[in-house]
Amino acid sequence: MSNVTQLSPGTWQISHPFQGEGEIVGSYLLAGGNELAIVDPGPGSVIESLLASIREAGFEPGDVTHILATHVHLDHAGATGSLVKQMPEAQVYVHGLGAPHLLDTTKVVASASRIFGERMKSLWGEIEPTPFDRLHVIENGDRLNVAGRRLEVHYAPGHAIHHVIFFDAHSGELFAGDAAGVRLPGVDYVRPPTPPPDLDLQAWSETINLLKRLRPDVLYIGHFGAIKAIVPQLERLHEKLYIWGEFVLSAMRDGKEEAEIIAMLIEYANPELLQAAAGDPHVLPRYEIATNYPMTVQGYMRYWRKKHPERL
Ligand SMILES: [Zn+2]
């Protein structure tokens, strides 16, 4: 099966092989007006696949002019620094609160190494800094003329404090990163990706309202693909974000430790995910690759401790 799918005139979806699975981690490619843009290039471990996919779509990687990052998490933007070396024309666009992590990757590398240990290299590949003169800070309200279209930049915190979305009001396409939740192809199930350290339920609620207000025709989500039933996607994300949040909070109030809460959430949530997948157990590891239970619980625990200690 091809890793490249054309979604609309000038828009392609790229699926990266990640941890042996396709259609979980990917990028979007935009072409027009003699420009070529990548939205969320992906992790450093999939660079070869990204370059091959750009060629498969009929373009030359060296002709990429823009790299747009919805946010700097490694599965979305880890490859950025390495790519700009191979793409002499490419300029990188990222929110001001994310920019420091692309300019200097030492903190990201250190914290990811603590979490992933020996799997670091195989998961994320090289994590190289982006040179200062290739990086452009973007913020809410900016308009980018990119690849023959006009993209509105909207600040969209909640999943990450530096998260933005890119909206093409003309075509109705909205590049949502992780702000619209995780939903894998063929499975009618929305999981909230809630990793530490930035998770903010209140901010995310406002972001969900923003996404509804923009009235896009299609959401292109990070994990994974095009979503056309937009309001149900956003409402289910909102509902689950809070149900899981209260679930973790109540376990914390009962004095449970992190490992216990993770086990409790798995026991609670896996049956509903399996049901949505008609019992196919392969769905469980696939959703774990997109956003896993341990980080989900860690994200909520940190949120409650930092933002709402009065509820503990
Ligand atoms: Zn993310």
PDB file of C-alpha atoms and ligand atoms in Angstrom:
ATOM      1  CA  MET A   1       0.000   0.000   0.000  1.00  0.00           C
ATOM      2  CA  SER A   2       1.219   3.451  -0.849  1.00  0.00           C
ATOM      3  CA  ASN A   3       2.272   5.821   1.901  1.00  0.00           C
ATOM      4  CA  VAL A   4       0.976   8.800  -0.052  1.00  0.00           C
ATOM      5  CA  THR A   5      -2.660   9.758  -0.576  1.00  0.00           C
ATOM      6  CA  GLN A   6      -3.896  12.860  -2.360  1.00  0.00           C
ATOM      7  CA  LEU A   7      -6.614  14.460  -0.247  1.00  0.00           C
ATOM      8  CA  SER A   8      -7.546  17.472  -2.358  1.00  0.00           C
ATOM      9  CA  PRO A   9      -6.005  19.566  -5.145  1.00  0.00           C
ATOM     10  CA  GLY A  10      -2.631  20.531  -3.683  1.00  0.00           C
ATOM     11  CA  THR A  11      -2.857  18.451  -0.484  1.00  0.00           C
ATOM     12  CA  TRP A  12      -1.336  15.056   0.200  1.00  0.00           C
ATOM     13  CA  GLN A  13      -1.314  12.875   3.268  1.00  0.00           C
ATOM     14  CA  ILE A  14       1.851  10.940   4.040  1.00  0.00           C
ATOM     15  CA  SER A  15       1.892   7.919   6.329  1.00  0.00           C
ATOM     16  CA  HIS A  16       5.209   7.084   7.987  1.00  0.00           C
ATOM     17  CA  PRO A  17       6.170   3.572   9.004  1.00  0.00           C
ATOM     18  CA  PHE A  18       6.489   4.026  12.762  1.00  0.00           C
ATOM     19  CA  GLN A  19       7.128   1.172  15.191  1.00  0.00           C
ATOM     20  CA  GLY A  20       6.182  -1.186  12.382  1.00  0.00           C
ATOM     21  CA  GLU A  21       2.791   0.411  11.813  1.00  0.00           C
ATOM     22  CA  GLY A  22       1.382   2.718   9.149  1.00  0.00           C
ATOM     23  CA  GLU A  23      -1.348   5.346   9.368  1.00  0.00           C
ATOM     24  CA  ILE A  24      -0.539   6.392  12.931  1.00  0.00           C
ATOM     25  CA  VAL A  25       2.210   8.972  12.472  1.00  0.00           C
ATOM     26  CA  GLY A  26       2.293  11.134   9.359  1.00  0.00           C
ATOM     27  CA  SER A  27       2.723  14.461   7.611  1.00  0.00           C
ATOM     28  CA  TYR A  28       0.770  16.605   5.201  1.00  0.00           C
ATOM     29  CA  LEU A  29       2.280  17.965   2.013  1.00  0.00           C
ATOM     30  CA  LEU A  30       0.999  21.136   0.322  1.00  0.00           C
ATOM     31  CA  ALA A  31       1.945  22.191  -3.193  1.00  0.00           C
ATOM     32  CA  GLY A  32       1.055  25.259  -5.214  1.00  0.00           C
ATOM     33  CA  GLY A  33       2.434  28.528  -6.560  1.00  0.00           C
ATOM     34  CA  ASN A  34       5.894  26.985  -7.004  1.00  0.00           C
ATOM     35  CA  GLU A  35       6.106  26.276  -3.284  1.00  0.00           C
ATOM     36  CA  LEU A  36       6.103  23.076  -1.325  1.00  0.00           C
ATOM     37  CA  ALA A  37       5.184  22.882   2.350  1.00  0.00           C
ATOM     38  CA  ILE A  38       5.243  20.108   4.926  1.00  0.00           C
ATOM     39  CA  VAL A  39       2.931  20.276   7.910  1.00  0.00           C
ATOM     40  CA  ASP A  40       4.469  18.284  10.798  1.00  0.00           C
ATOM     41  CA  PRO A  41       7.436  16.478   9.222  1.00  0.00           C
ATOM     42  CA  GLY A  42       7.387  13.704  11.834  1.00  0.00           C
ATOM     43  CA  PRO A  43      10.125  12.087  13.910  1.00  0.00           C
ATOM     44  CA  GLY A  44      13.760  11.884  12.831  1.00  0.00           C
ATOM     45  CA  SER A  45      13.456   8.118  12.460  1.00  0.00           C
ATOM     46  CA  VAL A  46      11.209   8.431   9.388  1.00  0.00           C
ATOM     47  CA  ILE A  47      13.171  10.933   7.320  1.00  0.00           C
ATOM     48  CA  GLU A  48      13.935   8.464   4.540  1.00  0.00           C
ATOM     49  CA  SER A  49      10.266   7.590   4.270  1.00  0.00           C
ATOM     50  CA  LEU A  50       9.310  11.260   4.203  1.00  0.00           C
ATOM     51  CA  LEU A  51      11.766  12.014   1.400  1.00  0.00           C
ATOM     52  CA  ALA A  52      10.596   8.989  -0.603  1.00  0.00           C
ATOM     53  CA  SER A  53       6.967   9.985  -0.105  1.00  0.00           C
ATOM     54  CA  ILE A  54       7.586  13.541  -1.316  1.00  0.00           C
ATOM     55  CA  ARG A  55       9.089  12.046  -4.489  1.00  0.00           C
ATOM     56  CA  GLU A  56       6.186   9.642  -4.824  1.00  0.00           C
ATOM     57  CA  ALA A  57       3.825  12.628  -4.753  1.00  0.00           C
ATOM     58  CA  GLY A  58       5.793  13.990  -7.716  1.00  0.00           C
ATOM     59  CA  PHE A  59       8.059  16.536  -6.047  1.00  0.00           C
ATOM     60  CA  GLU A  60      11.703  16.972  -5.044  1.00  0.00           C
ATOM     61  CA  PRO A  61      12.482  17.168  -1.308  1.00  0.00           C
ATOM     62  CA  GLY A  62      15.092  19.831  -2.093  1.00  0.00           C
ATOM     63  CA  ASP A  63      12.262  22.068  -3.324  1.00  0.00           C
ATOM     64  CA  VAL A  64      10.472  22.206   0.035  1.00  0.00           C
ATOM     65  CA  THR A  65      10.050  25.868   0.966  1.00  0.00           C
ATOM     66  CA  HIS A  66       8.137  25.665   4.257  1.00  0.00           C
ATOM     67  CA  ILE A  67       8.053  23.367   7.258  1.00  0.00           C
ATOM     68  CA  LEU A  68       5.068  24.165   9.480  1.00  0.00           C
ATOM     69  CA  ALA A  69       4.956  22.680  12.963  1.00  0.00           C
ATOM     70  CA  THR A  70       1.619  22.463  14.798  1.00  0.00           C
ATOM     71  CA  HIS A  71       3.742  21.740  17.876  1.00  0.00           C
ATOM     72  CA  VAL A  72       7.240  20.485  18.649  1.00  0.00           C
ATOM     73  CA  HIS A  73       6.550  17.047  20.149  1.00  0.00           C
ATOM     74  CA  LEU A  74       8.996  14.555  18.668  1.00  0.00           C
ATOM     75  CA  ASP A  75       6.419  12.595  16.691  1.00  0.00           C
ATOM     76  CA  HIS A  76       5.413  15.806  14.903  1.00  0.00           C
ATOM     77  CA  ALA A  77       8.563  17.893  14.534  1.00  0.00           C
ATOM     78  CA  GLY A  78      11.548  15.803  15.690  1.00  0.00           C
ATOM     79  CA  ALA A  79      12.950  15.661  12.151  1.00  0.00           C
ATOM     80  CA  THR A  80      12.945  19.422  11.602  1.00  0.00           C
ATOM     81  CA  GLY A  81      16.592  20.210  12.334  1.00  0.00           C
ATOM     82  CA  SER A  82      17.879  17.338  10.207  1.00  0.00           C
ATOM     83  CA  LEU A  83      15.558  18.205   7.340  1.00  0.00           C
ATOM     84  CA  VAL A  84      16.594  21.821   6.951  1.00  0.00           C
ATOM     85  CA  LYS A  85      20.123  20.569   6.247  1.00  0.00           C
ATOM     86  CA  GLN A  86      18.790  18.612   3.279  1.00  0.00           C
ATOM     87  CA  MET A  87      16.286  21.257   2.190  1.00  0.00           C
ATOM     88  CA  PRO A  88      18.254  24.443   1.526  1.00  0.00           C
ATOM     89  CA  GLU A  89      15.131  26.506   0.732  1.00  0.00           C
ATOM     90  CA  ALA A  90      13.066  25.370   3.705  1.00  0.00           C
ATOM     91  CA  GLN A  91      12.029  27.865   6.365  1.00  0.00           C
ATOM     92  CA  VAL A  92      10.519  26.613   9.605  1.00  0.00           C
ATOM     93  CA  TYR A  93       7.391  28.116  11.219  1.00  0.00           C
ATOM     94  CA  VAL A  94       6.554  27.439  14.856  1.00  0.00           C
ATOM     95  CA  HIS A  95       4.863  29.182  17.792  1.00  0.00           C
ATOM     96  CA  GLY A  96       7.113  31.317  19.992  1.00  0.00           C
ATOM     97  CA  LEU A  97       6.747  29.014  22.989  1.00  0.00           C
ATOM     98  CA  GLY A  98       7.855  26.026  20.888  1.00  0.00           C
ATOM     99  CA  ALA A  99      10.705  27.759  19.046  1.00  0.00           C
ATOM    100  CA  PRO A 100      13.292  27.414  21.865  1.00  0.00           C
ATOM    101  CA  HIS A 101      12.946  23.613  21.699  1.00  0.00           C
ATOM    102  CA  LEU A 102      13.745  23.560  17.985  1.00  0.00           C
ATOM    103  CA  LEU A 103      16.663  25.999  18.319  1.00  0.00           C
ATOM    104  CA  ASP A 104      18.191  24.066  21.201  1.00  0.00           C
ATOM    105  CA  THR A 105      17.228  20.409  21.402  1.00  0.00           C
ATOM    106  CA  THR A 106      19.323  19.465  24.454  1.00  0.00           C
ATOM    107  CA  LYS A 107      16.398  19.668  26.903  1.00  0.00           C
ATOM    108  CA  VAL A 108      14.112  17.648  24.634  1.00  0.00           C
ATOM    109  CA  VAL A 109      16.812  15.023  24.100  1.00  0.00           C
ATOM    110  CA  ALA A 110      17.538  14.793  27.822  1.00  0.00           C
ATOM    111  CA  SER A 111      13.923  14.402  28.893  1.00  0.00           C
ATOM    112  CA  ALA A 112      13.087  11.949  26.096  1.00  0.00           C
ATOM    113  CA  SER A 113      16.198   9.907  26.950  1.00  0.00           C
ATOM    114  CA  ARG A 114      14.989   9.601  30.539  1.00  0.00           C
ATOM    115  CA  ILE A 115      11.655   8.247  29.300  1.00  0.00           C
ATOM    116  CA  PHE A 116      12.723   6.096  26.343  1.00  0.00           C
ATOM    117  CA  GLY A 117      16.252   5.007  27.319  1.00  0.00           C
ATOM    118  CA  GLU A 118      17.719   2.537  24.843  1.00  0.00           C
ATOM    119  CA  ARG A 119      14.774   2.884  22.479  1.00  0.00           C
ATOM    120  CA  MET A 120      15.571   6.549  21.982  1.00  0.00           C
ATOM    121  CA  LYS A 121      17.423   6.241  18.669  1.00  0.00           C
ATOM    122  CA  SER A 122      15.116   3.717  17.031  1.00  0.00           C
ATOM    123  CA  LEU A 123      12.016   5.703  17.984  1.00  0.00           C
ATOM    124  CA  TRP A 124      13.164   9.234  17.275  1.00  0.00           C
ATOM    125  CA  GLY A 125      16.339   9.048  15.168  1.00  0.00           C
ATOM    126  CA  GLU A 126      18.489  12.172  15.208  1.00  0.00           C
ATOM    127  CA  ILE A 127      17.143  15.215  17.034  1.00  0.00           C
ATOM    128  CA  GLU A 128      19.127  18.107  15.638  1.00  0.00           C
ATOM    129  CA  PRO A 129      18.773  21.833  16.305  1.00  0.00           C
ATOM    130  CA  THR A 130      17.254  24.163  13.735  1.00  0.00           C
ATOM    131  CA  PRO A 131      19.498  27.133  12.878  1.00  0.00           C
ATOM    132  CA  PHE A 132      18.213  30.493  14.075  1.00  0.00           C
ATOM    133  CA  ASP A 133      18.173  31.998  10.583  1.00  0.00           C
ATOM    134  CA  ARG A 134      15.830  29.277   9.293  1.00  0.00           C
ATOM    135  CA  LEU A 135      13.225  29.695  11.998  1.00  0.00           C
ATOM    136  CA  HIS A 136      10.188  31.979  12.029  1.00  0.00           C
ATOM    137  CA  VAL A 137       8.057  32.559  15.077  1.00  0.00           C
ATOM    138  CA  ILE A 138       4.320  32.612  14.396  1.00  0.00           C
ATOM    139  CA  GLU A 139       1.440  33.604  16.618  1.00  0.00           C
ATOM    140  CA  ASN A 140      -2.316  33.802  16.799  1.00  0.00           C
ATOM    141  CA  GLY A 141      -3.801  35.855  13.979  1.00  0.00           C
ATOM    142  CA  ASP A 142      -0.892  35.494  11.559  1.00  0.00           C
ATOM    143  CA  ARG A 143      -1.668  34.821   7.922  1.00  0.00           C
ATOM    144  CA  LEU A 144       0.824  32.734   5.992  1.00  0.00           C
ATOM    145  CA  ASN A 145       0.917  32.721   2.223  1.00  0.00           C
ATOM    146  CA  VAL A 146       2.169  29.202   1.645  1.00  0.00           C
ATOM    147  CA  ALA A 147       2.070  26.875  -1.350  1.00  0.00           C
ATOM    148  CA  GLY A 148      -0.500  28.922  -3.228  1.00  0.00           C
ATOM    149  CA  ARG A 149      -2.893  29.290  -0.347  1.00  0.00           C
ATOM    150  CA  ARG A 150      -3.539  31.470   2.647  1.00  0.00           C
ATOM    151  CA  LEU A 151      -3.269  29.782   6.000  1.00  0.00           C
ATOM    152  CA  GLU A 152      -4.643  31.342   9.156  1.00  0.00           C
ATOM    153  CA  VAL A 153      -2.612  30.625  12.274  1.00  0.00           C
ATOM    154  CA  HIS A 154      -4.711  30.083  15.400  1.00  0.00           C
ATOM    155  CA  TYR A 155      -3.236  29.551  18.832  1.00  0.00           C
ATOM    156  CA  ALA A 156      -4.621  26.239  20.104  1.00  0.00           C
ATOM    157  CA  PRO A 157      -3.233  25.312  23.548  1.00  0.00           C
ATOM    158  CA  GLY A 158      -4.423  22.427  25.726  1.00  0.00           C
ATOM    159  CA  HIS A 159      -2.413  19.478  24.391  1.00  0.00           C
ATOM    160  CA  ALA A 160       0.723  21.623  24.346  1.00  0.00           C
ATOM    161  CA  ILE A 161       1.153  25.215  25.425  1.00  0.00           C
ATOM    162  CA  HIS A 162       2.768  26.092  22.098  1.00  0.00           C
ATOM    163  CA  HIS A 163       0.226  24.319  19.863  1.00  0.00           C
ATOM    164  CA  VAL A 164      -1.151  26.112  16.797  1.00  0.00           C
ATOM    165  CA  ILE A 165      -3.506  25.017  14.037  1.00  0.00           C
ATOM    166  CA  PHE A 166      -3.406  26.081  10.398  1.00  0.00           C
ATOM    167  CA  PHE A 167      -6.713  26.873   8.704  1.00  0.00           C
ATOM    168  CA  ASP A 168      -7.286  27.400   5.003  1.00  0.00           C
ATOM    169  CA  ALA A 169     -10.583  29.311   5.097  1.00  0.00           C
ATOM    170  CA  HIS A 170     -10.892  29.133   1.324  1.00  0.00           C
ATOM    171  CA  SER A 171     -10.737  25.336   1.000  1.00  0.00           C
ATOM    172  CA  GLY A 172     -12.123  24.628   4.501  1.00  0.00           C
ATOM    173  CA  GLU A 173      -9.123  22.424   5.354  1.00  0.00           C
ATOM    174  CA  LEU A 174      -7.868  22.639   8.923  1.00  0.00           C
ATOM    175  CA  PHE A 175      -4.526  21.147   9.973  1.00  0.00           C
ATOM    176  CA  ALA A 176      -5.223  20.275  13.576  1.00  0.00           C
ATOM    177  CA  GLY A 177      -2.097  18.506  14.857  1.00  0.00           C
ATOM    178  CA  ASP A 178      -3.166  16.893  18.135  1.00  0.00           C
ATOM    179  CA  ALA A 179      -5.687  19.587  19.114  1.00  0.00           C
ATOM    180  CA  ALA A 180      -8.639  17.618  17.718  1.00  0.00           C
ATOM    181  CA  GLY A 181      -7.710  14.354  19.421  1.00  0.00           C
ATOM    182  CA  VAL A 182      -6.568  10.963  18.167  1.00  0.00           C
ATOM    183  CA  ARG A 183      -8.692   8.766  15.985  1.00  0.00           C
ATOM    184  CA  LEU A 184      -7.131   6.030  13.883  1.00  0.00           C
ATOM    185  CA  PRO A 185      -8.523   5.029  10.479  1.00  0.00           C
ATOM    186  CA  GLY A 186     -11.276   2.448  10.524  1.00  0.00           C
ATOM    187  CA  VAL A 187     -11.944   2.787  14.254  1.00  0.00           C
ATOM    188  CA  ASP A 188     -14.813   4.860  15.565  1.00  0.00           C
ATOM    189  CA  TYR A 189     -13.041   5.925  18.745  1.00  0.00           C
ATOM    190  CA  VAL A 190     -11.557   9.223  19.916  1.00  0.00           C
ATOM    191  CA  ARG A 191      -8.764   9.195  22.502  1.00  0.00           C
ATOM    192  CA  PRO A 192      -7.545  12.401  24.146  1.00  0.00           C
ATOM    193  CA  PRO A 193      -3.749  12.694  23.854  1.00  0.00           C
ATOM    194  CA  THR A 194      -2.864  14.137  27.263  1.00  0.00           C
ATOM    195  CA  PRO A 195       0.887  13.888  27.859  1.00  0.00           C
ATOM    196  CA  PRO A 196       2.818  15.976  30.378  1.00  0.00           C
ATOM    197  CA  PRO A 197       3.919  18.659  30.909  1.00  0.00           C
ATOM    198  CA  ASP A 198       1.514  21.175  29.327  1.00  0.00           C
ATOM    199  CA  LEU A 199      -1.898  19.500  29.469  1.00  0.00           C
ATOM    200  CA  ASP A 200      -4.537  22.096  30.306  1.00  0.00           C
ATOM    201  CA  LEU A 201      -8.191  21.039  30.226  1.00  0.00           C
ATOM    202  CA  GLN A 202      -9.579  24.548  30.385  1.00  0.00           C
ATOM    203  CA  ALA A 203      -7.376  25.845  27.582  1.00  0.00           C
ATOM    204  CA  TRP A 204      -8.195  22.765  25.522  1.00  0.00           C
ATOM    205  CA  SER A 205     -11.942  23.343  25.963  1.00  0.00           C
ATOM    206  CA  GLU A 206     -11.501  26.807  24.543  1.00  0.00           C
ATOM    207  CA  THR A 207      -9.476  25.376  21.671  1.00  0.00           C
ATOM    208  CA  ILE A 208     -12.251  22.877  20.930  1.00  0.00           C
ATOM    209  CA  ASN A 209     -14.750  25.759  20.836  1.00  0.00           C
ATOM    210  CA  LEU A 210     -12.449  27.645  18.487  1.00  0.00           C
ATOM    211  CA  LEU A 211     -12.236  24.644  16.150  1.00  0.00           C
ATOM    212  CA  LYS A 212     -16.043  24.453  16.055  1.00  0.00           C
ATOM    213  CA  ARG A 213     -16.374  28.199  15.480  1.00  0.00           C
ATOM    214  CA  LEU A 214     -14.069  28.094  12.475  1.00  0.00           C
ATOM    215  CA  ARG A 215     -16.519  25.656  10.834  1.00  0.00           C
ATOM    216  CA  PRO A 216     -13.921  23.744   8.823  1.00  0.00           C
ATOM    217  CA  ASP A 217     -15.031  21.269   6.150  1.00  0.00           C
ATOM    218  CA  VAL A 218     -12.350  18.783   7.093  1.00  0.00           C
ATOM    219  CA  LEU A 219      -9.957  18.242   9.972  1.00  0.00           C
ATOM    220  CA  TYR A 220      -6.561  16.788   9.122  1.00  0.00           C
ATOM    221  CA  ILE A 221      -5.443  15.296  12.406  1.00  0.00           C
ATOM    222  CA  GLY A 222      -1.960  14.169  13.398  1.00  0.00           C
ATOM    223  CA  HIS A 223      -3.040  10.648  14.345  1.00  0.00           C
ATOM    224  CA  PHE A 224      -4.456  10.102  11.790  1.00  0.00           C
ATOM    225  CA  GLY A 225      -5.928  11.459   8.580  1.00  0.00           C
ATOM    226  CA  ALA A 226      -8.999  13.333   7.421  1.00  0.00           C
ATOM    227  CA  ILE A 227     -12.056  13.705   9.632  1.00  0.00           C
ATOM    228  CA  LYS A 228     -15.244  15.017   8.071  1.00  0.00           C
ATOM    229  CA  ALA A 229     -17.698  14.425  10.907  1.00  0.00           C
ATOM    230  CA  ILE A 230     -16.229  17.370  12.743  1.00  0.00           C
ATOM    231  CA  VAL A 231     -18.687  18.213  15.490  1.00  0.00           C
ATOM    232  CA  PRO A 232     -18.980  14.602  16.728  1.00  0.00           C
ATOM    233  CA  GLN A 233     -15.176  14.287  16.738  1.00  0.00           C
ATOM    234  CA  LEU A 234     -14.799  17.448  18.817  1.00  0.00           C
ATOM    235  CA  GLU A 235     -17.640  16.652  21.178  1.00  0.00           C
ATOM    236  CA  ARG A 236     -16.359  13.171  21.851  1.00  0.00           C
ATOM    237  CA  LEU A 237     -12.867  14.533  22.426  1.00  0.00           C
ATOM    238  CA  HIS A 238     -14.227  17.068  24.911  1.00  0.00           C
ATOM    239  CA  GLU A 239     -16.342  14.496  26.716  1.00  0.00           C
ATOM    240  CA  LYS A 240     -13.529  11.958  27.046  1.00  0.00           C
ATOM    241  CA  LEU A 241     -10.970  14.570  28.009  1.00  0.00           C
ATOM    242  CA  TYR A 242     -13.064  15.361  31.080  1.00  0.00           C
ATOM    243  CA  ILE A 243     -14.282  11.843  31.864  1.00  0.00           C
ATOM    244  CA  TRP A 244     -10.689  10.594  31.941  1.00  0.00           C
ATOM    245  CA  GLY A 245      -9.608  13.660  33.856  1.00  0.00           C
ATOM    246  CA  GLU A 246     -12.186  13.046  36.567  1.00  0.00           C
ATOM    247  CA  PHE A 247     -11.301   9.352  36.543  1.00  0.00           C
ATOM    248  CA  VAL A 248      -7.647  10.110  37.269  1.00  0.00           C
ATOM    249  CA  LEU A 249      -8.544  12.799  39.817  1.00  0.00           C
ATOM    250  CA  SER A 250     -10.809  10.504  41.770  1.00  0.00           C
ATOM    251  CA  ALA A 251      -8.124   7.796  41.850  1.00  0.00           C
ATOM    252  CA  MET A 252      -5.616  10.365  43.116  1.00  0.00           C
ATOM    253  CA  ARG A 253      -8.055  11.414  45.837  1.00  0.00           C
ATOM    254  CA  ASP A 254      -8.334   7.762  46.806  1.00  0.00           C
ATOM    255  CA  GLY A 255      -4.570   7.779  47.367  1.00  0.00           C
ATOM    256  CA  LYS A 256      -3.683   5.603  44.366  1.00  0.00           C
ATOM    257  CA  GLU A 257      -0.160   5.691  42.946  1.00  0.00           C
ATOM    258  CA  GLU A 258       0.619   6.410  39.310  1.00  0.00           C
ATOM    259  CA  ALA A 259       1.141   2.750  38.341  1.00  0.00           C
ATOM    260  CA  GLU A 260      -2.180   1.761  39.887  1.00  0.00           C
ATOM    261  CA  ILE A 261      -4.026   4.546  38.120  1.00  0.00           C
ATOM    262  CA  ILE A 262      -2.515   3.514  34.780  1.00  0.00           C
ATOM    263  CA  ALA A 263      -3.710  -0.057  35.368  1.00  0.00           C
ATOM    264  CA  MET A 264      -7.158   1.227  36.358  1.00  0.00           C
ATOM    265  CA  LEU A 265      -7.469   3.385  33.252  1.00  0.00           C
ATOM    266  CA  ILE A 266      -6.420   0.486  31.005  1.00  0.00           C
ATOM    267  CA  GLU A 267      -9.007  -1.743  32.620  1.00  0.00           C
ATOM    268  CA  TYR A 268     -11.650   0.938  32.213  1.00  0.00           C
ATOM    269  CA  ALA A 269     -10.850   2.119  28.682  1.00  0.00           C
ATOM    270  CA  ASN A 270      -9.603  -0.891  26.726  1.00  0.00           C
ATOM    271  CA  PRO A 271     -13.006  -2.630  26.602  1.00  0.00           C
ATOM    272  CA  GLU A 272     -14.660   0.417  25.006  1.00  0.00           C
ATOM    273  CA  LEU A 273     -11.818   0.738  22.496  1.00  0.00           C
ATOM    274  CA  LEU A 274     -12.033  -2.975  21.636  1.00  0.00           C
ATOM    275  CA  GLN A 275     -15.760  -2.685  21.206  1.00  0.00           C
ATOM    276  CA  ALA A 276     -15.307   0.229  18.803  1.00  0.00           C
ATOM    277  CA  ALA A 277     -12.905  -1.955  16.803  1.00  0.00           C
ATOM    278  CA  ALA A 278     -15.302  -4.911  16.679  1.00  0.00           C
ATOM    279  CA  GLY A 279     -13.014  -6.886  18.969  1.00  0.00           C
ATOM    280  CA  ASP A 280      -9.836  -6.594  16.874  1.00  0.00           C
ATOM    281  CA  PRO A 281      -7.039  -6.608  19.495  1.00  0.00           C
ATOM    282  CA  HIS A 282      -4.561  -5.025  17.064  1.00  0.00           C
ATOM    283  CA  VAL A 283      -6.268  -1.717  17.810  1.00  0.00           C
ATOM    284  CA  LEU A 284      -4.831  -1.691  21.355  1.00  0.00           C
ATOM    285  CA  PRO A 285      -1.118  -1.418  20.478  1.00  0.00           C
ATOM    286  CA  ARG A 286      -1.966   0.949  17.611  1.00  0.00           C
ATOM    287  CA  TYR A 287      -3.629   3.462  19.897  1.00  0.00           C
ATOM    288  CA  GLU A 288      -0.743   3.048  22.347  1.00  0.00           C
ATOM    289  CA  ILE A 289       1.681   4.103  19.619  1.00  0.00           C
ATOM    290  CA  ALA A 290      -0.416   7.204  18.899  1.00  0.00           C
ATOM    291  CA  THR A 291      -0.786   8.195  22.568  1.00  0.00           C
ATOM    292  CA  ASN A 292      -0.143   5.806  25.416  1.00  0.00           C
ATOM    293  CA  TYR A 293      -1.830   5.235  28.760  1.00  0.00           C
ATOM    294  CA  PRO A 294       1.202   5.911  30.989  1.00  0.00           C
ATOM    295  CA  MET A 295       1.750   9.363  29.510  1.00  0.00           C
ATOM    296  CA  THR A 296      -1.992   9.999  29.553  1.00  0.00           C
ATOM    297  CA  VAL A 297      -2.112   9.410  33.302  1.00  0.00           C
ATOM    298  CA  GLN A 298       1.125  11.323  33.938  1.00  0.00           C
ATOM    299  CA  GLY A 299      -0.262  14.284  32.019  1.00  0.00           C
ATOM    300  CA  TYR A 300      -3.480  14.371  34.051  1.00  0.00           C
ATOM    301  CA  MET A 301      -1.707  13.872  37.382  1.00  0.00           C
ATOM    302  CA  ARG A 302       0.617  16.766  36.710  1.00  0.00           C
ATOM    303  CA  TYR A 303      -2.310  18.918  35.554  1.00  0.00           C
ATOM    304  CA  TRP A 304      -4.324  18.340  38.735  1.00  0.00           C
ATOM    305  CA  ARG A 305      -1.320  18.880  41.009  1.00  0.00           C
ATOM    306  CA  LYS A 306      -0.162  22.050  39.281  1.00  0.00           C
ATOM    307  CA  LYS A 307      -3.381  23.710  38.173  1.00  0.00           C
ATOM    308  CA  HIS A 308      -6.002  22.447  40.633  1.00  0.00           C
ATOM    309  CA  PRO A 309      -4.338  21.348  43.874  1.00  0.00           C
ATOM    310  CA  GLU A 310      -7.539  22.455  45.690  1.00  0.00           C
ATOM    311  CA  ARG A 311      -9.375  19.499  44.141  1.00  0.00           C
ATOM    312  CA  LEU A 312      -6.945  16.897  45.428  1.00  0.00           C
TER     313      LEU A 312
HETATM  314 ZN    ZN B   1       1.672  16.087  20.567  1.00  0.00          ZN
END
